[in-house]
Tab-separated table of C-alpha atoms and ligand atoms in Angstrom:
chain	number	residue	atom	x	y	z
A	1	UNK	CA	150.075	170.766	125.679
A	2	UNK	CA	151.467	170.773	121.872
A	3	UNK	CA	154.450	173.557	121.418
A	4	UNK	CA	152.939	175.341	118.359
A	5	UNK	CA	153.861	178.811	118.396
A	6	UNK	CA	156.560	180.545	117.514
A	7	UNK	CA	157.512	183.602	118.477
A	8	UNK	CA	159.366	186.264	115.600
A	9	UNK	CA	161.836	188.920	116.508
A	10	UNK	CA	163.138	191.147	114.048
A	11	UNK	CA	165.540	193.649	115.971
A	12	UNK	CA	166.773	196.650	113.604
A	13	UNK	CA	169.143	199.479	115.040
A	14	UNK	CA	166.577	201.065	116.623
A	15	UNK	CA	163.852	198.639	116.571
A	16	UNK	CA	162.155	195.718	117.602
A	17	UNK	CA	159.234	193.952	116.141
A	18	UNK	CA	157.818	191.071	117.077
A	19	UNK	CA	154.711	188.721	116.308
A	20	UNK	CA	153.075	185.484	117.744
A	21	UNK	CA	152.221	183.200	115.322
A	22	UNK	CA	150.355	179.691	115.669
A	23	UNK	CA	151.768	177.268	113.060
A	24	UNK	CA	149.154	174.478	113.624
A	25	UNK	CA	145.999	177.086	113.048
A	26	UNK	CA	147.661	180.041	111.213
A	27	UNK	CA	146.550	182.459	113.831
A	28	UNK	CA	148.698	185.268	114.695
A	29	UNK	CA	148.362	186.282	118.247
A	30	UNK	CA	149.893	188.952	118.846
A	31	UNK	CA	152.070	191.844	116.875
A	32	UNK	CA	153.813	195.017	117.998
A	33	UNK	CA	156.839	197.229	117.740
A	34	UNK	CA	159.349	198.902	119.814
A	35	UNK	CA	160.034	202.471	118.104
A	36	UNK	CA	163.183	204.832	118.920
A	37	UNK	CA	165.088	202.087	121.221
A	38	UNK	CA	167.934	204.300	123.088
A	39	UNK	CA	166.019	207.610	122.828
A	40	UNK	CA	163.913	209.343	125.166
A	41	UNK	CA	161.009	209.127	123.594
A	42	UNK	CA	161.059	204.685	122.981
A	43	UNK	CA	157.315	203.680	122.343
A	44	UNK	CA	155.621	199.913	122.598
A	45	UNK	CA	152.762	199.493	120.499
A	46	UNK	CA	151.409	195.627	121.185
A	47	UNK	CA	148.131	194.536	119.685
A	48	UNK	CA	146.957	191.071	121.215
A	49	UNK	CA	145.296	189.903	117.860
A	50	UNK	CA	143.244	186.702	119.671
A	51	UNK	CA	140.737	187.127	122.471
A	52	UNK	CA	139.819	190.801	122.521
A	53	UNK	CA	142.412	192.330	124.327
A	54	UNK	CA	143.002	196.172	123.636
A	55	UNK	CA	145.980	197.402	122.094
A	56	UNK	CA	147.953	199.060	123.904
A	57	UNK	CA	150.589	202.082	123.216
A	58	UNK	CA	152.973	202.699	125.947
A	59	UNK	CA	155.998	205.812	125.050
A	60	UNK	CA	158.716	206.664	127.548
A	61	UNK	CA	162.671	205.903	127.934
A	62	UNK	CA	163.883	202.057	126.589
A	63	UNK	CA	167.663	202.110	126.856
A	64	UNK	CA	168.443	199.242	124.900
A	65	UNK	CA	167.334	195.903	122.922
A	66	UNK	CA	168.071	193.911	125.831
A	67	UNK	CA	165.462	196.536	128.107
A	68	UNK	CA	163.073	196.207	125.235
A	69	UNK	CA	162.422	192.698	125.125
A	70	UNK	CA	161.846	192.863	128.377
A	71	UNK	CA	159.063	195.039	127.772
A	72	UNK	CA	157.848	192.752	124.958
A	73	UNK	CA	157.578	190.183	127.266
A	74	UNK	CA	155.890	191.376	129.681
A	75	UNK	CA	153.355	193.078	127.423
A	76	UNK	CA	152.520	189.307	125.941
A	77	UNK	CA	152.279	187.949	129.943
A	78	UNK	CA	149.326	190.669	130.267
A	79	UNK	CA	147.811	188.875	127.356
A	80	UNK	CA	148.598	185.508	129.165
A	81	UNK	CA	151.126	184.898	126.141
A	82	UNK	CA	154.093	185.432	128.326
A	83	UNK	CA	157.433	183.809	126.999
A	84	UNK	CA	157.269	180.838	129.913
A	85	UNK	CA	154.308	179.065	127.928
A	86	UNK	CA	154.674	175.477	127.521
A	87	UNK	CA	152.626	176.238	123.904
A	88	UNK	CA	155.819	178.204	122.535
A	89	UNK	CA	157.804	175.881	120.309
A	90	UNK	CA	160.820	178.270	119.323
A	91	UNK	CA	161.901	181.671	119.260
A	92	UNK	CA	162.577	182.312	115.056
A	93	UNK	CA	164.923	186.175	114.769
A	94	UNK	CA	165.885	187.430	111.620
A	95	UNK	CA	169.410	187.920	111.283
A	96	UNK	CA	170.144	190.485	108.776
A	97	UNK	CA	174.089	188.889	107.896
A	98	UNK	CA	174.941	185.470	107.432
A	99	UNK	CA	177.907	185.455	105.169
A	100	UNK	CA	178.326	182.371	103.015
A	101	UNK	CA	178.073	180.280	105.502
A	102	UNK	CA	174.766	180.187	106.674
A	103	UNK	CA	172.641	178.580	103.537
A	104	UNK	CA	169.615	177.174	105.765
A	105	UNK	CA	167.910	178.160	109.007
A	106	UNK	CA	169.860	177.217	112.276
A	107	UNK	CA	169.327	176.641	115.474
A	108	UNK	CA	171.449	179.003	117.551
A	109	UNK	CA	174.515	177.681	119.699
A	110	UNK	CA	177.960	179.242	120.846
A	111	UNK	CA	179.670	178.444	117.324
A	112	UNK	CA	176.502	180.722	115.666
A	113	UNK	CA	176.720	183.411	117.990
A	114	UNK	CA	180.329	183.737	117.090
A	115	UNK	CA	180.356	183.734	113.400
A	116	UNK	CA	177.240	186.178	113.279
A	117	UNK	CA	179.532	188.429	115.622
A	118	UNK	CA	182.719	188.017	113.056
A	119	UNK	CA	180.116	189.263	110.398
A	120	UNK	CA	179.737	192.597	112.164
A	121	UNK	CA	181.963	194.828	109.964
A	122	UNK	CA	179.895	193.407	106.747
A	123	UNK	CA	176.857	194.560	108.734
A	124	UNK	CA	177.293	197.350	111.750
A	125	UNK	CA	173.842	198.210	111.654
A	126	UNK	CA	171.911	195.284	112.065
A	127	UNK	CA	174.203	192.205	113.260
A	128	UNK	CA	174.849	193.693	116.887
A	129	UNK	CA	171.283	194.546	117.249
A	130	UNK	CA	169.983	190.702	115.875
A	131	UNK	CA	172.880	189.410	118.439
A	132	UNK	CA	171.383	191.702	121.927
A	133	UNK	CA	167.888	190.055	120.793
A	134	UNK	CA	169.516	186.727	120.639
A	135	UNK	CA	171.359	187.144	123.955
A	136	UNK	CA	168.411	188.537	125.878
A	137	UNK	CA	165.697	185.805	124.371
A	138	UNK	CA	167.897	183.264	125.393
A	139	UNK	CA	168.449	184.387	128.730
A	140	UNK	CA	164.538	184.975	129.402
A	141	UNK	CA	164.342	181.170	127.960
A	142	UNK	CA	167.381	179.119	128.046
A	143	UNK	CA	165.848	175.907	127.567
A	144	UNK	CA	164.064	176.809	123.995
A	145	UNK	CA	165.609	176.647	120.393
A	146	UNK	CA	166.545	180.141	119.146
A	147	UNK	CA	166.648	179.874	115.378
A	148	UNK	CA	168.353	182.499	113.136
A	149	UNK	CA	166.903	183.008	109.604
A	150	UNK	CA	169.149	185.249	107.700
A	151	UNK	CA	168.343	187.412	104.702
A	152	UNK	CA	170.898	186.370	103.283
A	153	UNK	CA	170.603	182.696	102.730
A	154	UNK	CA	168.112	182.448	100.082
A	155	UNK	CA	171.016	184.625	97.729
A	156	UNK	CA	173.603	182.076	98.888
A	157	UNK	CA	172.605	179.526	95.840
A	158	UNK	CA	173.444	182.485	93.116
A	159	UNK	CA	176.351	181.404	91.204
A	160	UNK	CA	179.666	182.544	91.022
A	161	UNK	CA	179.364	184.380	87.800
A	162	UNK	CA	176.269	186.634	89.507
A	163	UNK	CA	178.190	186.332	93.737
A	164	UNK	CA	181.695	187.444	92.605
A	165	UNK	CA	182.940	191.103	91.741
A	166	UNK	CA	184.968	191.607	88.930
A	167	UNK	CA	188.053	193.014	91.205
A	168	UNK	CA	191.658	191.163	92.397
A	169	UNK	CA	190.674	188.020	93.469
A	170	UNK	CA	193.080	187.426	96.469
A	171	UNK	CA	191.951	190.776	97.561
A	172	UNK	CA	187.886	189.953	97.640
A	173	UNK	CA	188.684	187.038	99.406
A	174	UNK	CA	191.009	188.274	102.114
A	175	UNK	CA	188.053	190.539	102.835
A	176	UNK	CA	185.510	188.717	102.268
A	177	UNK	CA	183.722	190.800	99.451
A	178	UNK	CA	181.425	189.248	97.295
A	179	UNK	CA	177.446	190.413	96.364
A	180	UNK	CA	175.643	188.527	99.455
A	181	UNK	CA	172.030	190.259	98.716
A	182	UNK	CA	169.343	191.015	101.329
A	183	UNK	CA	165.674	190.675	101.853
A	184	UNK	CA	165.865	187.125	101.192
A	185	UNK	CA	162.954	185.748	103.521
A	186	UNK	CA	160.936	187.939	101.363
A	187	UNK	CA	162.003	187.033	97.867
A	188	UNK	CA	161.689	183.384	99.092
A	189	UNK	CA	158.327	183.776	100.336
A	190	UNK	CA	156.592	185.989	97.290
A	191	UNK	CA	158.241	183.895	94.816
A	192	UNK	CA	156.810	180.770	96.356
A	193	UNK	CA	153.327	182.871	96.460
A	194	UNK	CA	153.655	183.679	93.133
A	195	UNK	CA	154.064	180.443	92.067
A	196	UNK	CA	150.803	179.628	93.992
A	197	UNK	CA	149.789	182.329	92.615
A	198	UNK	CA	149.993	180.634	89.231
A	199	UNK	CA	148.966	177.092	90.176
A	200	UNK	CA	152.501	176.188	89.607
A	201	UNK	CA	154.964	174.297	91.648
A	202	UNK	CA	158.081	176.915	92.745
A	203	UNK	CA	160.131	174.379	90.414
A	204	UNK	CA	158.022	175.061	87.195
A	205	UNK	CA	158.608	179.161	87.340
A	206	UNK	CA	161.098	181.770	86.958
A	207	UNK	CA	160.062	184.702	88.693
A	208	UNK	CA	161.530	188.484	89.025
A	209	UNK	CA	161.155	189.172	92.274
A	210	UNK	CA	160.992	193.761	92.962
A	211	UNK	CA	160.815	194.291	96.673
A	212	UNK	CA	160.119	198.008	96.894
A	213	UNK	CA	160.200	199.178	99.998
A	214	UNK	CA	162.267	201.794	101.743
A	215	UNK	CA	164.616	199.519	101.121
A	216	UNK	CA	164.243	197.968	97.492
A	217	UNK	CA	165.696	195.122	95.932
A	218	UNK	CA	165.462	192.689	92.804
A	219	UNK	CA	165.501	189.151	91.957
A	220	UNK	CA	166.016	186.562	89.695
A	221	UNK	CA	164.508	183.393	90.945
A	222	UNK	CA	164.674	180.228	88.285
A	223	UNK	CA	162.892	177.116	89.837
A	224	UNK	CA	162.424	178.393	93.095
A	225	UNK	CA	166.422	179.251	93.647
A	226	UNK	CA	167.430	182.410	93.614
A	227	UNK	CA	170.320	183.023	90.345
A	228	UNK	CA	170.796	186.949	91.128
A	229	UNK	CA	169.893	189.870	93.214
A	230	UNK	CA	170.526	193.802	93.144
A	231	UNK	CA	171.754	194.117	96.564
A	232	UNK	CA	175.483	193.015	97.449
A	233	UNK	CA	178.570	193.351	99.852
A	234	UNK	CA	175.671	195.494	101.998
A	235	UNK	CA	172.306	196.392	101.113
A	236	UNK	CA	173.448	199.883	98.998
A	237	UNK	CA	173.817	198.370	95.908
A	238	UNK	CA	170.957	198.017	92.834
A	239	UNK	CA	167.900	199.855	92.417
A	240	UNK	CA	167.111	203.164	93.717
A	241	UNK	CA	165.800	203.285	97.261
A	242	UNK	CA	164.095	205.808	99.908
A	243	UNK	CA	167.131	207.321	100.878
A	244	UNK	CA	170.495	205.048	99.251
A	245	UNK	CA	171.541	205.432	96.028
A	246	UNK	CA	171.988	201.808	94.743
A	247	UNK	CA	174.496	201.581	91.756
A	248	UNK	CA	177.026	204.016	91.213
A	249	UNK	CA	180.058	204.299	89.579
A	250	UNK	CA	182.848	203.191	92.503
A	251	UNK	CA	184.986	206.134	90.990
A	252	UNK	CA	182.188	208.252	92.715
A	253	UNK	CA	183.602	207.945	95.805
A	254	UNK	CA	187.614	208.144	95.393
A	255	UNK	CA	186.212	211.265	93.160
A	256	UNK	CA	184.596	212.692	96.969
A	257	UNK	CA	187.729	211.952	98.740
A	258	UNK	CA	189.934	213.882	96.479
A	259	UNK	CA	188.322	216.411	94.970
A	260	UNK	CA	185.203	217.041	97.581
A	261	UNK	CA	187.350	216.551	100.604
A	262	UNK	CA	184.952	214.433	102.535
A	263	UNK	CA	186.167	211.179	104.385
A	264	UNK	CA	184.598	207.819	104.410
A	265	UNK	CA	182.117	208.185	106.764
A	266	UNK	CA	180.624	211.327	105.414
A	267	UNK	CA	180.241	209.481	102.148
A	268	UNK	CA	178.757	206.024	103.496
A	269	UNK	CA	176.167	208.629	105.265
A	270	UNK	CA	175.873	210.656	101.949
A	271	UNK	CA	174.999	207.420	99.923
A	272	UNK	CA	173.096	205.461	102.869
A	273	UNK	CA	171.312	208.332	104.340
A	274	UNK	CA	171.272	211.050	102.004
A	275	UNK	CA	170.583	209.967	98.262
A	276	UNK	CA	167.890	208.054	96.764
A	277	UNK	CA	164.340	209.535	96.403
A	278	UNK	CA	165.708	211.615	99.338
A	279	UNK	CA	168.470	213.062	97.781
A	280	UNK	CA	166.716	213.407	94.492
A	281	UNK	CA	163.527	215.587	95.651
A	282	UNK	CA	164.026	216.024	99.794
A	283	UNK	CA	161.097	213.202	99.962
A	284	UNK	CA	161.263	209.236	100.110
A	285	UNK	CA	157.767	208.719	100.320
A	286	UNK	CA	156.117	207.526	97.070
A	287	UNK	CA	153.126	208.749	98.073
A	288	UNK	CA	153.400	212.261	98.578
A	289	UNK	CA	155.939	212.191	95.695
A	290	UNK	CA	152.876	211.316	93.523
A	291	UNK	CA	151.150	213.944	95.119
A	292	UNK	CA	154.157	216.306	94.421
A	293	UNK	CA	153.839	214.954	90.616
A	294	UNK	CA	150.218	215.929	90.415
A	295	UNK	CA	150.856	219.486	90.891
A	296	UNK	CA	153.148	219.817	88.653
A	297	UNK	CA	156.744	219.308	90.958
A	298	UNK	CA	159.720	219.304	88.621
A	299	UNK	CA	162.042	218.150	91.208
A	300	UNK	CA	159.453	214.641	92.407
A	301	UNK	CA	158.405	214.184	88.155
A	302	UNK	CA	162.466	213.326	87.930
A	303	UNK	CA	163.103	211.355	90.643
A	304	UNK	CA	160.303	209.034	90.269
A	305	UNK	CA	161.589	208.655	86.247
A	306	UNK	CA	164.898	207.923	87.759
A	307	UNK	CA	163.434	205.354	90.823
A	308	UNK	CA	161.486	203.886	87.391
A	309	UNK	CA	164.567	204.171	85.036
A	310	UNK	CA	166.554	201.992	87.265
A	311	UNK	CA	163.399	199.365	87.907
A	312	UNK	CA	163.487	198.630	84.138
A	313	UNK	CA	167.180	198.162	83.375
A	314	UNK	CA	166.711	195.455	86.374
A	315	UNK	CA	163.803	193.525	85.045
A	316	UNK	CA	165.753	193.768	81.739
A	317	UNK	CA	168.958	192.380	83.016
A	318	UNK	CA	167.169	189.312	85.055
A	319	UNK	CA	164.883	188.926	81.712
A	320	UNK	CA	168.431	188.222	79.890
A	321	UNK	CA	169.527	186.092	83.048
A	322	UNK	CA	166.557	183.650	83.016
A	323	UNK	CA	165.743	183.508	79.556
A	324	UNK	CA	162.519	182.659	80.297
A	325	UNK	CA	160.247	184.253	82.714
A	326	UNK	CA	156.542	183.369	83.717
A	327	UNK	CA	156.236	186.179	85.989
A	328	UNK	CA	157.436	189.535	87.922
A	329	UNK	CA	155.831	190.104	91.203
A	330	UNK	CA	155.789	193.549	92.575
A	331	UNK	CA	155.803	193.503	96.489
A	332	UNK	CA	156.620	195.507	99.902
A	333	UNK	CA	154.858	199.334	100.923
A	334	UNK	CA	155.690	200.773	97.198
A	335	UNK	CA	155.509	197.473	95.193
A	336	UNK	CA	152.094	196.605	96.975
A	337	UNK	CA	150.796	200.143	96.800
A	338	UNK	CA	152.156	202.606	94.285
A	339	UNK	CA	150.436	201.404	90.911
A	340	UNK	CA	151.909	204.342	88.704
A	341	UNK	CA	155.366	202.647	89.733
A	342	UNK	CA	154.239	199.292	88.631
A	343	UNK	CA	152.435	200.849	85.570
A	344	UNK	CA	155.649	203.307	84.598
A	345	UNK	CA	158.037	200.227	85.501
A	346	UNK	CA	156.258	197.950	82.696
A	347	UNK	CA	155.405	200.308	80.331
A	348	UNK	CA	156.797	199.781	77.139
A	349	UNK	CA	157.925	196.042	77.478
A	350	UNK	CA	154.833	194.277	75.747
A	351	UNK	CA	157.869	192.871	73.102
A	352	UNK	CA	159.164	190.942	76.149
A	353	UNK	CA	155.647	189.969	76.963
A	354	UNK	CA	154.757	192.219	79.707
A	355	UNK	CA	151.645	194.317	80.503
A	356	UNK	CA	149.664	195.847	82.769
A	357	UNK	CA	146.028	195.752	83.094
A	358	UNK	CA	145.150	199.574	84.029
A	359	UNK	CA	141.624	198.493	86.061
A	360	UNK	CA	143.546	195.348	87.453
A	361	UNK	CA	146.214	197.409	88.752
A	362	UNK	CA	144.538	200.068	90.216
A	363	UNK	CA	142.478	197.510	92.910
A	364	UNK	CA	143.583	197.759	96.044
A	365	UNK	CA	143.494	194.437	98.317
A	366	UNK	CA	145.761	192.707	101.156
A	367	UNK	CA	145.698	189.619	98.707
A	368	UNK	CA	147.848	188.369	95.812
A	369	UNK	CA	146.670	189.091	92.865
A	370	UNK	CA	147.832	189.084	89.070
A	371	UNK	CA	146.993	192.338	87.379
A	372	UNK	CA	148.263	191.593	83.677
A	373	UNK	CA	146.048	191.417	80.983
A	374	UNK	CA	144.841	187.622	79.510
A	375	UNK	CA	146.844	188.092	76.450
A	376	UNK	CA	150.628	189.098	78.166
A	377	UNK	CA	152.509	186.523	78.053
A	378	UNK	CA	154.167	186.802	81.419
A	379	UNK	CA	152.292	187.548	84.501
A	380	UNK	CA	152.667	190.289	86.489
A	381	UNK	CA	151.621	189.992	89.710
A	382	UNK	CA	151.654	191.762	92.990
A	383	UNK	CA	152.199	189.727	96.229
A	384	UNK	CA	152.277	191.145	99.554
A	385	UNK	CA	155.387	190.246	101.466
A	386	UNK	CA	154.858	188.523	105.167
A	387	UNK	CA	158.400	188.461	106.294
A	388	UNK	CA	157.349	187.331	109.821
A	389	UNK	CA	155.341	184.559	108.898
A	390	UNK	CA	158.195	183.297	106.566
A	391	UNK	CA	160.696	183.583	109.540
A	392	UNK	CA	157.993	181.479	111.593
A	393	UNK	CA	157.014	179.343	108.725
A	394	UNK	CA	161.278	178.068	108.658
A	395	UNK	CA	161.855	178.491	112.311
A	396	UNK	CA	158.808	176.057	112.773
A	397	UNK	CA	159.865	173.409	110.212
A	398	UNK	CA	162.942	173.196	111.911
A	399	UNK	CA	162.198	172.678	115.146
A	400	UNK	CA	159.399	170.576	114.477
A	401	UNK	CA	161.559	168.374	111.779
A	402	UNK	CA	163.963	167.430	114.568
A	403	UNK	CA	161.435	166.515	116.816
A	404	UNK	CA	160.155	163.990	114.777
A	405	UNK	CA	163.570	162.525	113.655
A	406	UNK	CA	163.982	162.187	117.535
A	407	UNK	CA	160.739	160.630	118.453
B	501	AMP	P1	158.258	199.247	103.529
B	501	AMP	O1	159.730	199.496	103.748
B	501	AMP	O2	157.978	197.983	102.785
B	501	AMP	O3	157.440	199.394	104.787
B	501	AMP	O4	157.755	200.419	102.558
B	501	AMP	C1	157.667	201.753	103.003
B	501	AMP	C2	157.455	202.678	101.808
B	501	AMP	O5	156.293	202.244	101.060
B	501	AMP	C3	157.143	204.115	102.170
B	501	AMP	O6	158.317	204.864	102.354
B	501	AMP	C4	156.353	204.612	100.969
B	501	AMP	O7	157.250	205.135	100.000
B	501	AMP	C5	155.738	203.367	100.386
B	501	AMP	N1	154.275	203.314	100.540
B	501	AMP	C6	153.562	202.863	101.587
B	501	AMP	N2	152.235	202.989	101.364
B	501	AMP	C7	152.100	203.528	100.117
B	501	AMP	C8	150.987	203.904	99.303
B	501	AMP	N3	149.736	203.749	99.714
B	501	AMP	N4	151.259	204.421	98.080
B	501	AMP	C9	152.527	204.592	97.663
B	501	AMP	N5	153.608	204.258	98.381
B	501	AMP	C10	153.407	203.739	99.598
């Protein structure tokens, strides 16, 4: 029987999502989610997305990552998927850190593990978590090839002049701070669809890339390589997201310490947790800030101009960067679904070539679509992300690509 499926694991701090995805017919299996890992109230929602079988939503105690997959597993053995089928090919996890070093997927081995682990204080949140999946999925099947795709790789072609901070030298590099940028399976993925898209090879385009999620991040994409992103050392820096503030002035935070009295901790949670959309109007939802807008909220009406404010000086900046560019694609929950961001982000910007079409853009559909007008000269497009699929899509080509070199 052909190994054709891979399975995706995407463990977060308190998460773990997973799919089942057949590379040789596209199908996708199975899908779920493990919710509030270490509390008492955990919940496993698994949809079997082939051959009927009811979804199922289970809640009670999971203690850990390592406890969850566990329950993963034996949710896809109900749907005679378990993890000891000869038709799995490879187990594909998105790791969220992988320094400079890691430029391509890899297949996981002792020398991985350990340089994923030294890239825990870049990445406390997520590294330890994408290691426990790791750990466990390899003990439940030894004899497979774990692949890591990091979200950082795609960013690790951006040159010098966009990687490095303007601070000491010696001192960046004895800590290993430089702008690393995140989200990378998705900018690779919707700028290759937008270049689809476009009937283009990736090669022939420069895209801008705005993944607006909760998390939200730009980028500048020149012949299918990535030149420059928003995020950096950490995923805080750039545009303005659900609940972190992206750019500030660093003086911000010596400015806390002295004069507001609050340590380093309080102001990582301030900036992480407490600022954005969140901090600006108590909400990080862009849909019920719209609704907040539409009766007249003060408080939502300025935080959505300064969520927009900061989209535009991006697309600006990466404009300048590429020179050219044949399109911006707008993608993740807001990018996908909030037109009065994309309209309020482009508005104003038909000298650089940009428009929106207002019937285009108000259509809602699951598939790409370009919603400028004939006449712009750039296309502006709006791609739905499919991290998973991306992570399979690499984790596949691997595996596969060695196993011809070695027939
Ligand atoms: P993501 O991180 O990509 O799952 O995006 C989540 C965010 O997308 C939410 O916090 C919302 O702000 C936004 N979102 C999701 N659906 C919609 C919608 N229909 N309209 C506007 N914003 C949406």
């Amino acid at each position: 029987m052909a190994a054709t499926r891979v399975l995706v694991l995407n463990s977060g701090s308190s998460s773990l999502k997973y799919q089942l995805i057949d590379m040789e017919s596209g199908d996708r299996l199975a899908a779920g989610l493990v919710e509030r890992i270490g509390e008492e109230t955990s919940r496993l929602k698994h949809t079997p997305l082939t051959g009927g079988g009811e979804a199922r939503d289970t809640e009670g105690p999971i203690a850990d990552h390592s406890t969850a997959l566990k329950a993963v597993a034996a949710e896809l053995s109900r749907d005679g998927l378990g993890l000891d089928s000869p038709e799995l090919a490879a187990i594909g996890h998105r790791v969220v850190h992988g320094g400079k070093h890691f430029t391509q997927p890899t297949v996981i081995d002792d020398a991985v593990l350990k340089e994923v682990e030294r890239l825990i204080p870049v990445a406390p949140l997520h590294n330890p978590a994408n290691l426990i999946g790791i750990r466990t999925a390899t003990a439940l099947r030894p004899d497979l090839p774990q692949v890591a795709v990091f979200d950082t790789a795609f960013h690790t072609t951006m040159p010098e002049s966009a990687s490095r901070y303007a601070i000491d030298v010696k001192t960046a590099d004895e800590h290993r701070i430089r702008r690393y940028g995140f989200h990378g399976t998705s900018h690779a993925y919707v700028s290759r669809r937008t270049a689809e898209l476009l009937g283009k090879e990736p090669e022939e385009v420069n895209v801008i890339v705005l993944h607006l999620g909760n998390g939200a991040s730009a980028s500048a994409v020149r012949g299918g390589v990535c030149v420059d992103t928003s995020m950096g050392l950490t995923p805080l820096e750039g545009l303005v997201m659900g609940t972190r503030s992206g750019d500030v002035d660093p003086a911000v935070i010596f400015h806390l310490m002295r004069v507001g009295n609050m340590s380093a901790d309080e102001i990582d949670v301030l900036l992480n947790k407490k600022s954005g959309l969140v901090g600006l109007c108590g909400e990080n939802d862009m849909r019920e800030i719209r609704r907040r807008i539409d009766e007249g909220d003060e408080e939502a009406r300025l935080a959505f101009d300064i969520y927009v404010h900061r989209l535009k000086k991006y697309i600006g900046a990466y404009y300048a960067v590429l020179g050219r560019v044949d399109a911006l694609a707008f993608t993740a929950g807001v990018g996908e679904n909030a037109a009065p961001v994309r309209e309020a982000a482009v508005a104003g910007l038909e000298e650089l070539g940009l428009a929106v079409d207002a019937e285009l853009n108000s259509v809602r559909s699951d598939e790409p679509r370009i919603i400028s007008p004939e006449y712009a000269r750039v296309a502006v497009a709006v791609v739905p992300t499919d991290e998973e699929l991306e992570i399979a899509r690499q984790t596949y080509a691997l595996v596969h690509d060695s196993a011809d070199r070695n027939d």
